Amino acid sequence: MALSQDLERSILGAVADGFDDQLAFTETLTRYPSLRGQEHTAQDFLFRELKTRGYTMDRWTIDVDDIAHHPGFSPVDVDYSNAQNVVGTLRPREEKGRSLVLNGHVDVVPEGPHEMWTSPPFEPRRDGDWMYGRGVADMKAGIAANIFAVDALARLGYRPAATLYQQSVVEEECTGNGALAALLRGYNADAAIIPEPEDDKLVRANCGVIWFRVRVQGIPVHVREAGSGANAIEAAYELIRGLRGLEAEWNARKGDHRYFEELDHPINFNVGKIRGGDWASSVPAWCEFDCRIAIYPGTPAREAADEIEATVRSVSAGIPFLSNNPPEVTFNGFFAEGYVLEEGSEAESTLSRAHVASFEAPLESFVTPGYLDGRVFAIYGNTPCLVYGPVSQGIHGFDERVYLPSVQRVTGAIALFIAEWCGLEPI
């Protein structure tokens, strides 16, 4: 049942009353440099904060053996000893409403050269209506919104009348294994919200992503005899050009995929890292480069991986020394399929009402070619997952920032969603 206007106003007022504290919380969380393998200090902070608020707490280190069997698993080649998830659970006295997961990822991408930032990336700063810092938009402001939406209800003397899970997961930026591990540990619900920075819109459909590394072996000789050797770095260029051809081919198929027909370039291929050679005066004996490419929803990751490997083989066949010494392709991260949020769910209708009340404008949806953990809920949890969050700029780049009026309105919408979806009971 839709909320009364008086209750809507009270909830939005409670969000506004707590917003200064929410911004201070967001700044504190952003100061933790929760890069891959270093997320545990931020998770410690969130564990303490949720426990203080009365959540029943669970924290565990992801064990690859526990999830490697699952079709949603992505391969890893790094140490998981600090890959810790945190989940806080609020249970009502009596389950009357519908359960909910509020999910966010605490891991952030590398910040790059600090001299290219206007201010240090892990020292958040405010400038007018914007807050700056690595991860502040993607997505620590969203984690704070999840927590403070529930806090706003508590300020009015209410808590959800159904089980609510606050999830802070790792590995969203590289595998998606954190959200998968939480699902396989039993944390699922009737709906999920992930407040990623999505410009105040709802994600309708989302690409999957594959990470892979290509290693090329050359034939080293002294540079004075370069013609008798085989330059692994130059051969890598040819392979990259071939993979660009695969990208173009996949983009040409967009008409076969619902919601992607009108996107200009839904499939993006990126060479994110490259290294090779040992000496400037030696023809390089090796080169390896790390790549990311998107895939359409409904395309199995294994099927796309087979096309990647076939492309590398095809290019190698035209280079004599590579045809006899084929490059090695290793899948070392995202092996994740995309998803579609089907229209017409009760969860989406509830969010639409909450958004209108908070923003005084209709909820819009769009299609994004980036990875989202929403695929874990949609594909493997059979759960409508609403990826919906604030306006931002510069995510994964320099001077990442989030728009604070948007953050407040999104927090309000989440609080209203909880009140209607879960129902409320007095504390």
Coordinates of C-alpha atoms in Angstrom, one line a residue:
M1 CA 0.0 0.0 0.0
A2 CA 1.3 3.5 -0.9
L3 CA 2.4 5.7 2.0
S4 CA 0.4 8.6 3.1
Q5 CA 1.6 12.1 2.2
D6 CA 2.1 12.9 5.9
L7 CA 4.4 9.9 6.4
E8 CA 6.3 10.6 3.2
R9 CA 7.0 14.2 4.4
S10 CA 8.0 12.9 7.8
I11 CA 10.5 10.4 6.3
L12 CA 12.0 12.9 3.9
G13 CA 12.3 15.4 6.7
A14 CA 14.1 12.8 8.8
V15 CA 16.6 12.2 6.0
A16 CA 17.2 15.9 5.7
D17 CA 17.8 16.1 9.5
G18 CA 20.4 13.4 9.4
F19 CA 22.1 14.5 6.2
D20 CA 25.0 16.4 7.7
D21 CA 25.9 13.3 9.7
Q22 CA 25.5 11.2 6.5
L23 CA 28.0 13.4 4.7
A24 CA 30.5 13.1 7.6
F25 CA 30.1 9.3 7.5
T26 CA 30.7 9.3 3.8
E27 CA 33.9 11.3 4.2
T28 CA 35.1 9.0 6.9
L29 CA 34.4 5.9 4.8
T30 CA 36.1 7.5 1.7
R31 CA 39.3 8.0 3.7
Y32 CA 39.8 4.3 3.9
P33 CA 41.8 3.4 0.7
S34 CA 39.8 0.2 0.0
L35 CA 41.7 -0.8 -3.1
R36 CA 41.6 -4.5 -4.1
G37 CA 43.2 -6.5 -1.3
Q38 CA 43.0 -3.6 1.1
E39 CA 39.3 -3.4 1.8
H40 CA 39.4 -4.9 5.4
T41 CA 40.0 -1.5 7.2
A42 CA 36.9 0.0 5.6
Q43 CA 35.0 -3.2 6.3
D44 CA 36.1 -3.0 10.0
F45 CA 34.6 0.5 10.1
L46 CA 31.3 -0.5 8.6
F47 CA 31.1 -3.6 10.9
R48 CA 31.5 -1.3 13.9
E49 CA 29.0 1.2 12.6
L50 CA 26.3 -1.4 11.8
K51 CA 26.8 -3.2 15.1
T52 CA 26.4 0.0 17.0
R53 CA 23.1 0.5 15.3
G54 CA 21.8 -2.9 16.5
Y55 CA 22.3 -5.0 13.4
T56 CA 23.2 -8.7 13.9
M57 CA 26.6 -8.9 12.3
D58 CA 28.4 -11.4 10.0
R59 CA 31.9 -10.9 8.6
W60 CA 33.8 -13.5 6.7
T61 CA 36.7 -14.0 4.3
I62 CA 35.7 -15.3 0.9
D63 CA 36.9 -18.8 0.3
V64 CA 37.3 -19.4 -3.4
D65 CA 36.6 -23.1 -3.0
D66 CA 33.1 -22.2 -1.6
I67 CA 32.1 -20.4 -4.8
A68 CA 34.3 -21.8 -7.6
H69 CA 31.7 -24.4 -8.6
H70 CA 29.0 -21.8 -9.3
P71 CA 28.3 -20.6 -12.9
G72 CA 28.5 -17.0 -11.7
F73 CA 32.0 -17.4 -10.4
S74 CA 34.9 -15.4 -12.0
P75 CA 38.4 -16.7 -11.9
V76 CA 41.0 -15.0 -9.7
D77 CA 44.8 -14.9 -9.6
V78 CA 45.2 -12.9 -6.4
D79 CA 45.3 -13.6 -2.7
Y80 CA 41.9 -13.4 -1.0
S81 CA 43.1 -13.3 2.6
N82 CA 41.7 -9.8 3.0
A83 CA 38.7 -10.3 0.8
Q84 CA 36.1 -9.8 3.5
N85 CA 32.4 -9.3 3.2
V86 CA 30.2 -7.6 5.9
V87 CA 26.5 -8.2 6.3
G88 CA 24.3 -6.6 9.0
T89 CA 20.8 -8.0 9.5
L90 CA 17.8 -6.3 11.0
R91 CA 14.9 -8.6 11.9
P92 CA 11.4 -7.4 13.1
R93 CA 9.4 -8.7 16.0
E94 CA 7.0 -10.2 13.4
E95 CA 7.5 -10.6 9.7
K96 CA 4.7 -8.6 8.1
G97 CA 6.3 -7.0 5.0
R98 CA 8.6 -8.1 2.2
S99 CA 12.3 -8.6 2.8
L100 CA 15.1 -6.5 1.3
V101 CA 18.8 -6.4 0.5
L102 CA 20.6 -3.1 0.5
N103 CA 23.8 -3.8 -1.2
G104 CA 27.0 -1.8 -1.9
H105 CA 30.6 -2.5 -2.9
V106 CA 33.3 -1.1 -0.7
D107 CA 36.2 -1.8 -3.2
V108 CA 37.5 1.0 -5.3
V109 CA 39.7 1.2 -8.4
P110 CA 43.3 2.4 -8.3
E111 CA 43.6 6.2 -8.1
G112 CA 46.3 6.7 -10.7
P113 CA 49.0 9.4 -10.4
H114 CA 48.1 11.7 -7.4
E115 CA 49.5 14.8 -9.2
M116 CA 46.7 14.5 -11.7
W117 CA 44.1 15.0 -8.9
T118 CA 43.2 18.5 -7.7
S119 CA 43.4 17.3 -4.1
P120 CA 44.6 14.0 -2.7
P121 CA 42.2 11.2 -3.7
F122 CA 41.7 9.7 -0.3
E123 CA 41.2 13.0 1.5
P124 CA 37.6 13.8 0.6
R125 CA 36.7 17.4 0.2
R126 CA 33.5 19.4 -0.4
D127 CA 33.2 22.2 -3.0
G128 CA 29.7 23.6 -3.1
D129 CA 27.2 20.8 -3.9
W130 CA 29.9 18.3 -4.8
M131 CA 32.0 15.9 -2.7
Y132 CA 35.4 14.7 -4.2
G133 CA 37.5 11.6 -3.6
R134 CA 38.3 8.1 -5.0
G135 CA 35.3 5.9 -4.4
V136 CA 33.1 8.6 -3.0
A137 CA 30.7 8.2 -6.0
D138 CA 31.5 4.6 -6.9
M139 CA 30.1 3.8 -4.4
K140 CA 30.6 4.9 -0.8
A141 CA 28.0 7.6 -1.0
G142 CA 25.6 4.8 -1.9
I143 CA 26.7 2.6 1.0
A144 CA 26.0 5.6 3.3
A145 CA 22.7 6.2 1.7
N146 CA 21.6 2.6 2.4
I147 CA 22.6 3.0 6.1
F148 CA 21.2 6.4 6.6
A149 CA 17.9 5.6 4.9
V150 CA 17.3 3.1 7.8
D151 CA 18.6 5.6 10.3
A152 CA 16.0 8.1 9.1
L153 CA 13.2 5.7 9.9
A154 CA 14.8 5.0 13.3
R155 CA 14.8 8.7 14.0
L156 CA 11.0 8.6 13.6
G157 CA 10.8 5.6 15.9
Y158 CA 10.4 2.9 13.2
R159 CA 12.2 -0.1 11.9
P160 CA 11.4 -2.3 8.9
A161 CA 8.6 -4.8 9.5
A162 CA 10.5 -7.4 7.4
T163 CA 14.1 -8.7 7.4
L164 CA 16.5 -6.2 6.0
Y165 CA 20.2 -7.0 5.1
Q166 CA 22.9 -4.3 4.8
Q167 CA 25.6 -5.8 2.5
S168 CA 29.1 -4.3 2.0
V169 CA 30.8 -6.5 -0.5
V170 CA 34.2 -6.6 -2.2
E171 CA 35.4 -7.6 -5.7
E172 CA 32.7 -5.7 -7.6
E173 CA 35.3 -3.9 -9.6
C174 CA 37.1 -7.0 -10.8
T175 CA 35.1 -10.3 -10.5
G176 CA 31.7 -9.9 -8.8
N177 CA 32.6 -12.7 -6.5
G178 CA 31.8 -10.7 -3.3
A179 CA 28.1 -10.4 -4.1
L180 CA 28.1 -14.0 -5.3
A181 CA 29.6 -15.2 -2.0
A182 CA 27.0 -13.3 0.0
L183 CA 24.2 -14.9 -2.1
L184 CA 25.6 -18.3 -1.6
R185 CA 25.9 -17.7 2.1
G186 CA 22.1 -17.3 2.2
Y187 CA 21.7 -13.6 2.0
N188 CA 18.8 -13.0 -0.4
A189 CA 15.4 -11.3 -0.2
D190 CA 12.3 -10.4 -2.0
A191 CA 14.1 -7.4 -3.6
A192 CA 17.4 -5.7 -3.7
I193 CA 18.6 -2.1 -4.1
I194 CA 22.2 -1.2 -5.2
P195 CA 22.7 2.6 -5.2
E196 CA 25.4 2.8 -7.8
P197 CA 26.1 6.3 -9.3
E198 CA 23.4 6.1 -12.1
D199 CA 22.4 9.8 -12.5
D200 CA 19.1 9.4 -10.5
K201 CA 17.9 6.6 -12.9
L202 CA 17.1 2.9 -12.8
V203 CA 19.2 0.5 -14.8
R204 CA 17.0 -1.5 -17.1
A205 CA 19.7 -3.7 -18.7
N206 CA 23.4 -4.2 -18.2
C207 CA 26.3 -5.8 -20.1
G208 CA 28.3 -8.6 -18.8
V209 CA 32.1 -8.3 -18.7
I210 CA 35.1 -10.6 -19.4
W211 CA 38.7 -9.9 -18.3
F212 CA 41.6 -11.7 -20.0
R213 CA 45.3 -11.6 -20.4
V214 CA 47.2 -12.4 -23.6
R215 CA 50.9 -13.4 -23.3
V216 CA 53.1 -13.4 -26.4
Q217 CA 56.5 -15.1 -26.7
G218 CA 59.0 -13.5 -29.1
I219 CA 62.4 -14.5 -30.3
P220 CA 65.1 -12.3 -28.6
V221 CA 68.2 -11.2 -30.5
H222 CA 70.5 -8.2 -30.3
V223 CA 68.9 -5.2 -31.9
R224 CA 71.6 -5.1 -34.6
E225 CA 70.1 -8.4 -35.9
A226 CA 66.5 -7.5 -35.3
G227 CA 65.4 -8.9 -38.6
S228 CA 66.3 -12.4 -37.4
G229 CA 64.3 -12.2 -34.2
A230 CA 60.6 -11.8 -33.5
N231 CA 59.3 -8.7 -31.6
A232 CA 56.7 -9.8 -29.0
I233 CA 55.6 -6.2 -28.4
E234 CA 54.9 -5.5 -32.1
A235 CA 53.1 -8.8 -32.4
A236 CA 50.9 -7.8 -29.5
Y237 CA 49.8 -4.7 -31.5
E238 CA 48.6 -7.1 -34.2
L239 CA 46.6 -9.1 -31.7
I240 CA 45.1 -5.9 -30.2
R241 CA 44.0 -4.9 -33.7
G242 CA 42.4 -8.2 -34.2
L243 CA 40.5 -7.9 -31.0
R244 CA 39.3 -4.5 -32.1
G245 CA 37.8 -6.3 -35.0
L246 CA 35.9 -8.6 -32.7
E247 CA 34.6 -5.6 -30.8
A248 CA 33.3 -4.2 -34.0
E249 CA 31.7 -7.5 -34.9
W250 CA 29.9 -7.7 -31.6
N251 CA 28.7 -4.1 -31.8
A252 CA 27.2 -5.0 -35.2
R253 CA 25.0 -7.6 -33.4
K254 CA 23.3 -5.0 -31.2
G255 CA 20.1 -5.2 -33.1
D256 CA 19.7 -8.8 -31.9
H257 CA 19.6 -7.8 -28.2
R258 CA 16.6 -6.1 -26.6
Y259 CA 17.3 -2.7 -25.1
F260 CA 20.7 -2.4 -26.8
E261 CA 19.4 -1.7 -30.3
E262 CA 19.6 2.1 -30.0
L263 CA 22.9 2.4 -28.1
D264 CA 25.7 3.8 -30.2
H265 CA 28.5 1.5 -29.0
P266 CA 27.3 -1.0 -26.4
I267 CA 30.3 -3.3 -26.5
N268 CA 33.5 -1.7 -25.3
F269 CA 36.9 -3.4 -25.5
N270 CA 39.8 -1.9 -23.5
V271 CA 43.5 -2.7 -23.2
G272 CA 44.0 -1.7 -19.6
K273 CA 47.6 -2.9 -18.9
I274 CA 50.6 -3.8 -21.0
R275 CA 54.1 -4.8 -20.2
G276 CA 56.9 -6.5 -22.0
G277 CA 60.6 -6.8 -22.9
D278 CA 63.7 -6.7 -20.7
W279 CA 66.1 -4.4 -22.4
A280 CA 65.9 -1.4 -24.8
S281 CA 68.6 -2.9 -27.0
S282 CA 67.2 -6.4 -27.2
V283 CA 64.3 -7.5 -29.4
P284 CA 61.6 -8.2 -26.7
A285 CA 61.1 -11.9 -25.9
W286 CA 57.8 -11.4 -24.3
C287 CA 54.8 -9.1 -23.9
E288 CA 51.5 -9.5 -22.1
F289 CA 48.5 -7.3 -22.0
D290 CA 45.3 -7.3 -19.9
C291 CA 41.9 -6.6 -21.5
R292 CA 38.3 -6.0 -20.7
I293 CA 35.4 -6.5 -23.1
A294 CA 31.6 -6.4 -22.6
I295 CA 29.1 -9.0 -23.6
Y296 CA 25.4 -8.8 -24.1
P297 CA 22.8 -10.2 -21.6
G298 CA 22.0 -13.7 -22.6
T299 CA 25.4 -14.4 -24.0
P300 CA 27.1 -17.1 -21.9
A301 CA 30.5 -16.0 -20.7
R302 CA 32.1 -19.3 -22.0
E303 CA 30.7 -18.7 -25.5
A304 CA 32.2 -15.2 -25.6
A305 CA 35.5 -16.5 -24.3
D306 CA 35.6 -19.1 -27.1
E307 CA 35.2 -16.2 -29.6
I308 CA 38.0 -14.3 -28.0
E309 CA 40.3 -17.3 -28.1
A310 CA 39.3 -18.0 -31.8
T311 CA 40.2 -14.4 -32.7
V312 CA 43.6 -14.7 -31.1
R313 CA 44.3 -17.9 -33.0
S314 CA 43.1 -16.4 -36.2
V315 CA 45.4 -13.4 -36.0
S316 CA 48.3 -15.6 -34.9
A317 CA 47.9 -17.8 -37.9
G318 CA 48.9 -14.9 -40.1
I319 CA 52.1 -14.2 -38.2
P320 CA 54.6 -17.0 -38.9
F321 CA 56.4 -17.1 -35.6
L322 CA 53.1 -16.9 -33.6
S323 CA 51.5 -19.6 -35.7
N324 CA 54.3 -21.9 -34.4
N325 CA 54.2 -20.5 -30.9
P326 CA 50.6 -19.5 -30.2
P327 CA 49.9 -16.8 -27.6
E328 CA 48.4 -17.9 -24.3
V329 CA 45.0 -16.5 -23.3
T330 CA 44.2 -16.5 -19.5
F331 CA 40.8 -15.5 -18.1
N332 CA 41.8 -13.7 -14.8
G333 CA 38.8 -11.7 -13.6
F334 CA 35.3 -10.9 -14.7
F335 CA 33.6 -13.9 -16.3
A336 CA 30.2 -12.4 -15.8
E337 CA 27.0 -12.4 -17.8
G338 CA 24.8 -9.3 -18.2
Y339 CA 21.2 -9.1 -17.1
V340 CA 17.8 -7.4 -17.9
L341 CA 15.5 -6.0 -15.2
E342 CA 12.2 -7.1 -16.6
E343 CA 9.5 -4.4 -16.5
G344 CA 6.4 -4.7 -14.3
S345 CA 7.7 -5.9 -11.0
E346 CA 6.2 -4.7 -7.7
A347 CA 9.6 -3.6 -6.6
E348 CA 10.0 -1.3 -9.6
S349 CA 6.5 0.1 -9.0
T350 CA 7.4 0.8 -5.4
L351 CA 10.6 2.5 -6.3
S352 CA 8.8 4.6 -8.9
R353 CA 6.4 6.0 -6.2
A354 CA 9.3 6.6 -3.8
H355 CA 11.3 8.4 -6.5
V356 CA 8.4 10.7 -7.5
A357 CA 7.8 11.6 -3.8
S358 CA 11.5 12.4 -3.3
F359 CA 12.4 14.0 -6.7
E360 CA 9.0 15.3 -7.7
A361 CA 9.7 13.9 -11.2
P362 CA 9.0 10.5 -12.9
L363 CA 11.6 7.7 -12.5
E364 CA 13.6 7.1 -15.8
S365 CA 15.4 4.0 -16.8
F366 CA 18.4 3.4 -19.1
V367 CA 20.8 0.8 -20.3
T368 CA 24.5 0.8 -19.2
P369 CA 27.4 -1.0 -20.8
G370 CA 29.3 -1.3 -17.5
Y371 CA 29.4 -4.2 -15.0
L372 CA 27.0 -4.3 -12.1
D373 CA 26.5 -6.8 -9.2
G374 CA 22.8 -6.6 -10.0
R375 CA 23.5 -9.6 -12.3
V376 CA 24.1 -11.8 -9.2
F377 CA 20.6 -11.1 -7.8
A378 CA 18.8 -11.1 -11.2
I379 CA 20.3 -14.2 -12.7
Y380 CA 21.2 -16.4 -9.8
G381 CA 18.9 -15.2 -7.0
N382 CA 15.7 -14.8 -9.0
T383 CA 15.4 -11.4 -7.3
P384 CA 14.4 -8.1 -8.8
C385 CA 17.4 -5.9 -8.3
L386 CA 17.0 -2.1 -8.5
V387 CA 20.3 -0.5 -9.4
Y388 CA 19.6 3.2 -8.8
G389 CA 21.7 6.0 -7.5
P390 CA 23.0 9.5 -7.5
V391 CA 24.5 11.9 -10.1
S392 CA 28.3 11.7 -10.3
Q393 CA 31.3 12.6 -12.5
G394 CA 34.8 11.2 -13.0
I395 CA 34.3 7.7 -11.7
H396 CA 37.4 5.6 -12.5
G397 CA 39.1 8.8 -13.5
F398 CA 40.5 11.9 -11.8
D399 CA 38.6 14.2 -9.4
E400 CA 35.8 11.7 -9.0
R401 CA 32.8 13.5 -7.4
V402 CA 29.2 12.9 -6.3
Y403 CA 26.4 15.5 -6.4
L404 CA 25.2 15.9 -2.8
P405 CA 21.6 17.2 -3.5
S406 CA 21.1 14.0 -5.6
V407 CA 22.5 11.8 -2.8
Q408 CA 20.0 13.3 -0.3
R409 CA 17.1 12.7 -2.7
V410 CA 18.2 9.1 -3.4
T411 CA 18.5 8.4 0.3
G412 CA 15.0 9.7 0.7
A413 CA 13.7 7.5 -2.1
I414 CA 15.4 4.4 -0.5
A415 CA 13.9 5.3 2.9
L416 CA 10.4 5.6 1.3
F417 CA 10.9 2.3 -0.5
I418 CA 11.8 0.5 2.7
A419 CA 8.8 2.0 4.5
E420 CA 6.4 0.8 1.8
W421 CA 8.1 -2.5 0.7
C422 CA 9.0 -3.8 4.2
G423 CA 6.4 -2.0 6.2
L424 CA 7.2 -0.3 9.5
E425 CA 6.9 -1.3 13.1
P426 CA 7.6 0.8 16.2
I427 CA 11.1 0.3 17.7

